[in-house]
């Protein structure tokens, strides 16, 4: 059996995601599609508008055969760690032969060649990066210029979806080169577009225009029905802010991206509204997404030193959802993994660092329930 994997957030699941699953299965020639999905918080430090089990259900209804969870330590982390954590877990499943991802442009060979350049990060690359940063350019632009200086295709690295695709490819080359990468060109709106279109809008546009009648055209009916009653996430900013106010600087510097005295800046602003904290800490060197991710990680007690331990040990496969018609072959395929399969909140079979990582996931789920006032049961669903 061959499985094509997709790393995702699906916040929310929309027509473009359904298209990706369909094309991934078609182009890969695989027997099944397995999604590894973030839990209740995103890589950019936002709270999801629907819980992880609802979003996993949507993925299965949209064509996925199963969905497993990307541990919180990797899910609320910089793109490189997000990708490495996901590929590490997928590599423990022997049947995973392909990794598909959405892209703006480029073929598999383009991503592989570019990933090789980025992986080696020569002294010339680092020097060019610092030179561009010193002129006042943003980190993203400086990185792209350094990449071009090394002979890379600047077009590949200039789009958000391509950047994640490059990180996935880098992780595959480092962890398991036997996995084939499969870039699938996006259809419709761009990754950060906030304008609703007829049928292929971005998740950002959908979240920002929930009351528009056009939303229905961009979502499968089963997603739209659930989005009529999104989780109440109004308490999110308040909880994040309180956690920042009471945080120790010593723990803040343990979080990915908190460096160069940024912990002092955050603590000095901790009494202000969260939006003001993010705005005043954002600069050409520190994007707003980085600040949001940092304060979200602080709330969830996700630290770099813990993550570096978890990324080097055997972990687990936390199953969120499986298709009823696929269960007879998907569950046995996952059982062939060297990792323990977990289908609920009981991780008693885990030990050491794997157990510690699993406890972080349990805490993340509890925080989501607290913020939303919900009582989402932490247990696998079959659809």
Coordinates of C-alpha atoms in Angstrom, one line a residue:
X1 CA 0.0 0.0 0.0
X2 CA 1.2 3.5 -0.9
X3 CA 0.2 6.6 1.1
X4 CA 0.5 10.2 -0.1
X5 CA 0.8 12.6 2.9
X6 CA -0.3 16.2 3.2
X7 CA 0.9 18.6 5.9
X8 CA -1.9 21.0 6.8
X9 CA -3.9 23.2 9.1
X10 CA -7.3 23.5 7.3
X11 CA -8.4 26.6 9.1
X12 CA -11.0 26.2 7.7
X13 CA -11.1 23.4 5.1
X14 CA -12.2 24.9 1.8
X15 CA -12.5 24.1 -1.9
X16 CA -8.8 24.6 -2.6
X17 CA -8.0 22.0 0.1
X18 CA -10.4 19.5 -1.4
X19 CA -8.8 20.1 -4.8
X20 CA -5.3 19.5 -3.3
X21 CA -6.4 16.1 -1.8
X22 CA -8.0 15.0 -5.1
X23 CA -5.0 16.0 -7.2
X24 CA -2.6 14.5 -4.7
X25 CA -4.3 11.2 -5.0
X26 CA -4.5 11.4 -8.7
X27 CA -1.0 12.6 -9.5
X28 CA 0.8 10.5 -6.9
X29 CA -0.9 7.2 -7.9
X30 CA -1.1 6.3 -4.2
X31 CA -3.8 4.2 -2.7
X32 CA -4.6 6.6 0.1
X33 CA -4.2 10.2 1.4
X34 CA -3.1 10.8 5.0
X35 CA -3.2 14.3 6.4
X36 CA -1.0 15.4 9.3
X37 CA -2.7 18.4 10.8
X38 CA -2.1 21.0 13.4
X39 CA -4.1 20.8 16.6
X40 CA -6.2 23.8 17.8
X41 CA -3.5 26.5 17.2
X42 CA -1.7 27.5 14.0
X43 CA 1.8 28.0 12.9
X44 CA 1.2 31.7 12.9
X45 CA 0.1 31.8 16.5
X46 CA -3.7 32.0 15.9
X47 CA -6.4 30.0 17.6
X48 CA -8.4 27.9 15.1
X49 CA -12.0 28.9 14.4
X50 CA -13.0 25.2 14.5
X51 CA -11.5 22.5 16.8
X52 CA -9.1 19.9 15.5
X53 CA -11.7 17.1 15.4
X54 CA -14.2 19.1 13.4
X55 CA -11.4 20.1 10.9
X56 CA -10.2 16.5 10.7
X57 CA -13.8 15.4 10.0
X58 CA -13.9 17.9 7.1
X59 CA -10.7 16.6 5.7
X60 CA -12.0 13.0 5.6
X61 CA -15.3 14.1 4.1
X62 CA -13.2 16.0 1.5
X63 CA -11.4 12.8 0.4
X64 CA -8.7 12.1 3.0
X65 CA -8.5 8.5 4.3
X66 CA -7.1 9.5 7.7
X67 CA -5.9 12.5 9.7
X68 CA -3.2 12.4 12.4
X69 CA -2.1 15.3 14.6
X70 CA 1.1 17.3 14.3
X71 CA 2.2 17.7 17.9
X72 CA 1.8 21.2 19.4
X73 CA 5.6 21.5 19.9
X74 CA 6.0 21.5 16.1
X75 CA 2.7 23.0 15.1
X76 CA 3.3 26.4 16.8
X77 CA 6.9 26.9 15.7
X78 CA 8.9 28.4 12.9
X79 CA 8.4 26.9 9.4
X80 CA 11.5 24.8 9.5
X81 CA 10.5 23.1 12.8
X82 CA 6.9 22.8 11.6
X83 CA 8.2 21.0 8.5
X84 CA 10.8 18.9 10.3
X85 CA 8.4 17.7 12.9
X86 CA 5.8 16.6 10.4
X87 CA 8.2 14.9 8.1
X88 CA 9.8 13.1 11.1
X89 CA 6.5 11.6 12.0
X90 CA 5.5 10.7 8.5
X91 CA 8.9 9.0 8.0
X92 CA 8.0 6.6 10.8
X93 CA 5.1 5.3 8.6
X94 CA 6.6 2.9 6.0
X95 CA 3.7 3.2 3.6
X96 CA 4.2 7.0 3.2
X97 CA 5.9 7.3 -0.2
X98 CA 4.9 10.8 -1.3
X99 CA 4.5 14.2 0.3
X100 CA 2.2 16.6 -1.6
X101 CA 1.9 20.3 -1.0
X102 CA 0.3 23.3 -2.6
X103 CA 2.6 25.7 -4.5
X104 CA 2.4 28.9 -6.5
X105 CA 4.9 27.7 -9.1
X106 CA 7.6 25.2 -9.8
X107 CA 8.2 21.5 -10.3
X108 CA 9.6 18.9 -7.9
X109 CA 13.1 19.3 -9.4
X110 CA 12.9 23.1 -8.8
X111 CA 12.1 22.5 -5.1
X112 CA 14.8 19.9 -4.7
X113 CA 17.5 22.1 -6.3
X114 CA 16.4 25.1 -4.2
X115 CA 16.2 23.0 -1.0
X116 CA 19.8 21.9 -1.5
X117 CA 21.0 25.5 -1.8
X118 CA 19.1 26.5 1.3
X119 CA 20.2 23.4 3.3
X120 CA 23.9 24.1 2.9
X121 CA 23.7 27.9 3.8
X122 CA 27.2 28.6 2.7
X123 CA 29.3 31.4 4.3
X124 CA 28.6 33.5 1.1
X125 CA 24.9 33.0 1.7
X126 CA 25.1 34.1 5.3
X127 CA 27.3 37.1 4.4
X128 CA 24.9 38.2 1.7
X129 CA 21.9 37.8 4.1
X130 CA 23.6 40.0 6.7
X131 CA 24.5 42.6 4.1
X132 CA 20.9 42.9 2.9
X133 CA 19.6 43.0 6.5
X134 CA 22.1 45.9 7.3
X135 CA 20.5 47.9 4.5
X136 CA 17.1 47.9 6.2
X137 CA 15.5 45.2 4.0
X138 CA 13.1 42.8 5.8
X139 CA 14.3 39.3 6.7
X140 CA 12.1 37.7 4.0
X141 CA 13.4 40.0 1.2
X142 CA 17.0 39.7 2.5
X143 CA 16.7 35.9 2.5
X144 CA 15.4 35.8 -1.0
X145 CA 18.2 38.1 -2.3
X146 CA 20.8 35.8 -0.6
X147 CA 19.1 32.8 -2.2
X148 CA 19.3 34.4 -5.6
X149 CA 22.9 35.3 -5.0
X150 CA 23.6 31.6 -4.5
X151 CA 22.1 30.8 -7.9
X152 CA 18.6 29.9 -6.7
X153 CA 15.4 30.7 -8.5
X154 CA 14.0 33.8 -6.7
X155 CA 10.5 33.1 -8.0
X156 CA 10.4 29.8 -6.0
X157 CA 11.2 31.5 -2.7
X158 CA 9.0 34.6 -3.2
X159 CA 5.7 33.1 -2.4
X160 CA 4.4 32.0 1.0
X161 CA 3.2 28.5 -0.1
X162 CA 6.5 27.9 -1.9
X163 CA 8.4 28.8 1.3
X164 CA 6.6 26.1 3.2
X165 CA 7.1 23.7 0.3
X166 CA 10.8 24.4 0.4
X167 CA 10.9 23.6 4.1
X168 CA 9.1 20.3 3.5
X169 CA 11.5 19.5 0.8
X170 CA 14.5 20.3 3.0
X171 CA 13.1 18.1 5.7
X172 CA 12.5 15.2 3.3
X173 CA 16.1 15.4 1.9
X174 CA 17.5 15.4 5.5
X175 CA 15.2 12.8 7.1
X176 CA 14.0 10.5 4.4
X177 CA 15.0 11.1 0.8
X178 CA 13.0 8.1 -0.3
X179 CA 9.8 10.1 0.1
X180 CA 9.0 11.8 -3.3
X181 CA 7.9 15.5 -3.1
X182 CA 4.8 16.4 -5.2
X183 CA 4.1 20.2 -5.7
X184 CA 0.5 20.8 -6.7
X185 CA -0.1 24.2 -8.3
X186 CA -2.7 26.3 -6.4
X187 CA -5.9 27.3 -8.0
X188 CA -7.7 30.6 -7.3
X189 CA -6.6 33.2 -4.8
X190 CA -3.2 33.6 -3.3
X191 CA -2.2 32.4 0.1
X192 CA -2.6 35.8 1.8
X193 CA -5.4 37.2 -0.3
X194 CA -8.3 38.7 1.7
X195 CA -10.7 39.0 -1.2
X196 CA -13.4 36.4 -1.6
X197 CA -13.7 34.9 -5.0
X198 CA -16.3 32.7 -6.7
X199 CA -15.1 29.3 -5.6
X200 CA -11.4 29.3 -4.7
X201 CA -10.6 31.8 -2.0
X202 CA -7.9 31.6 0.7
X203 CA -8.6 30.5 4.2
X204 CA -7.6 34.1 5.3
X205 CA -10.3 35.6 3.1
X206 CA -12.9 33.1 4.4
X207 CA -12.1 33.9 8.0
X208 CA -12.3 37.6 7.5
X209 CA -15.6 37.5 5.5
X210 CA -17.6 34.9 7.4
X211 CA -20.9 36.9 7.0
X212 CA -20.6 37.2 3.2
X213 CA -22.9 35.0 1.1
X214 CA -19.9 34.3 -1.2
X215 CA -18.4 32.1 1.6
X216 CA -20.8 29.3 0.8
X217 CA -19.4 29.1 -2.7
X218 CA -15.9 28.6 -1.4
X219 CA -16.7 25.8 1.0
X220 CA -18.1 22.3 0.9
X221 CA -21.6 22.2 2.4
X222 CA -20.5 20.2 5.4
X223 CA -17.9 22.8 6.3
X224 CA -20.4 25.7 5.9
X225 CA -22.8 24.0 8.2
X226 CA -20.2 23.8 11.0
X227 CA -19.0 27.4 10.3
X228 CA -22.5 28.7 11.2
X229 CA -21.4 27.9 14.8
X230 CA -17.7 28.7 15.0
X231 CA -16.0 28.4 18.4
X232 CA -16.1 31.5 20.5
X233 CA -12.5 32.6 20.4
X234 CA -13.1 36.1 21.9
X235 CA -11.2 35.2 25.1
X236 CA -8.0 34.2 23.2
X237 CA -6.3 37.6 23.2
X238 CA -7.1 38.1 26.9
X239 CA -5.6 34.7 27.9
X240 CA -2.5 35.2 25.7
X241 CA -2.0 38.7 27.2
X242 CA -2.4 37.4 30.8
X243 CA 0.1 34.6 30.2
X244 CA 2.6 37.1 28.8
X245 CA 2.1 39.5 31.8
X246 CA 2.9 36.7 34.2
X247 CA 5.7 35.0 32.2
X248 CA 9.3 35.0 33.4
X249 CA 11.9 36.4 31.0
X250 CA 13.9 33.2 31.6
X251 CA 11.1 31.2 30.0
X252 CA 10.4 33.7 27.2
X253 CA 14.0 33.3 25.9
X254 CA 13.4 29.5 25.7
X255 CA 10.8 30.1 23.0
X256 CA 11.8 29.9 19.3
X257 CA 12.4 33.4 17.9
X258 CA 12.8 35.3 21.2
X259 CA 16.3 36.7 21.0
X260 CA 18.3 39.9 21.0
X261 CA 16.5 41.3 24.0
X262 CA 13.0 40.8 22.6
X263 CA 11.9 39.3 25.9
X264 CA 12.5 42.7 27.6
X265 CA 10.4 44.5 24.9
X266 CA 7.6 42.0 25.4
X267 CA 7.6 42.3 29.2
X268 CA 7.7 46.1 29.0
X269 CA 4.6 46.0 26.9
X270 CA 2.8 43.2 28.6
X271 CA 0.2 45.4 30.3
X272 CA -1.0 46.8 26.9
X273 CA -3.6 45.3 24.7
X274 CA -2.3 42.3 22.7
X275 CA -2.7 44.0 19.3
X276 CA -0.6 46.9 20.6
X277 CA 2.1 44.5 21.8
X278 CA 2.2 42.8 18.4
X279 CA 2.3 46.1 16.5
X280 CA 5.0 47.6 18.7
X281 CA 7.2 44.5 18.5
X282 CA 6.9 44.1 14.8
X283 CA 9.8 45.3 12.7
X284 CA 11.6 44.5 9.5
X285 CA 13.5 41.9 11.4
X286 CA 10.6 40.5 13.5
X287 CA 7.4 39.9 11.5
X288 CA 4.0 40.1 13.2
X289 CA 3.5 36.4 12.6
X290 CA 6.7 35.7 14.5
X291 CA 5.5 37.8 17.5
X292 CA 2.0 36.2 17.5
X293 CA 3.6 32.8 17.4
X294 CA 5.9 33.6 20.2
X295 CA 3.2 34.8 22.6
X296 CA 1.0 31.9 21.7
X297 CA 3.8 29.5 22.4
X298 CA 4.3 31.2 25.7
X299 CA 0.7 30.6 26.6
X300 CA 1.0 26.9 25.6
X301 CA 4.4 26.5 27.4
X302 CA 6.1 25.4 24.2
X303 CA 9.9 25.7 24.5
X304 CA 12.8 25.3 22.1
X305 CA 14.8 23.0 24.4
X306 CA 11.9 20.7 24.8
X307 CA 11.2 20.6 21.1
X308 CA 14.8 19.8 20.3
X309 CA 14.6 16.7 22.6
X310 CA 11.3 15.6 21.0
X311 CA 12.5 16.0 17.5
X312 CA 15.3 13.4 18.1
X313 CA 13.2 10.6 19.7
X314 CA 10.5 8.2 18.7
X315 CA 7.1 9.8 19.3
X316 CA 3.6 8.6 18.5
X317 CA 0.8 8.8 16.0
X318 CA -2.2 10.6 17.4
X319 CA -5.1 9.7 15.2
X320 CA -7.8 12.3 14.9
X321 CA -10.1 10.9 12.3
X322 CA -10.3 8.0 9.8
X323 CA -12.7 7.3 7.0
X324 CA -15.0 4.4 7.7
X325 CA -14.5 3.0 4.2
X326 CA -10.7 3.3 4.6
X327 CA -10.3 2.1 8.2
X328 CA -9.7 -1.6 7.3
X329 CA -6.5 -0.7 5.5
X330 CA -5.5 2.7 6.9
X331 CA -5.3 1.6 10.6
X332 CA -3.2 -1.5 9.8
X333 CA -0.9 0.7 7.7
X334 CA -0.4 3.1 10.6
X335 CA 0.1 0.2 12.9
X336 CA 3.2 -0.8 10.9
X337 CA 4.9 2.4 12.2
X338 CA 7.6 2.2 14.8
X339 CA 5.6 4.7 16.7
X340 CA 2.8 3.9 19.2
X341 CA -0.7 4.6 17.9
X342 CA -2.8 6.8 20.2
X343 CA -6.6 7.3 19.6
X344 CA -7.6 9.2 22.7
X345 CA -6.2 11.3 25.5
X346 CA -4.7 8.3 27.3
X347 CA -1.0 8.2 26.6
X348 CA -0.2 5.7 29.4
X349 CA 1.7 3.5 27.0
X350 CA 4.2 6.3 26.3
X351 CA 7.3 6.9 28.3
X352 CA 10.1 9.5 28.6
X353 CA 10.2 12.3 26.1
X354 CA 7.4 10.9 24.0
X355 CA 5.1 11.0 27.0
X356 CA 6.2 14.6 27.8
X357 CA 5.4 15.6 24.2
X358 CA 2.0 14.0 24.4
X359 CA 1.3 15.8 27.7
X360 CA 1.9 19.1 25.8
X361 CA -0.8 18.1 23.3
X362 CA -3.2 17.3 26.1
X363 CA -2.5 20.7 27.7
X364 CA -3.0 22.5 24.3
X365 CA -6.4 20.8 24.0
X366 CA -7.4 21.8 27.5
X367 CA -6.4 25.4 26.8
X368 CA -8.5 25.4 23.7
X369 CA -11.5 24.1 25.6
X370 CA -10.9 26.7 28.3
X371 CA -10.7 29.6 25.9
X372 CA -13.8 28.6 23.9
X373 CA -15.8 27.3 26.8
X374 CA -16.2 24.1 24.9
X375 CA -15.9 20.5 26.0
X376 CA -14.5 18.8 22.9
X377 CA -13.7 15.1 23.7
X378 CA -10.2 14.2 22.8
X379 CA -10.8 11.0 21.0
X380 CA -10.6 9.6 17.5
X381 CA -13.6 9.8 15.2
X382 CA -14.7 7.5 12.4
X383 CA -16.6 9.0 9.6

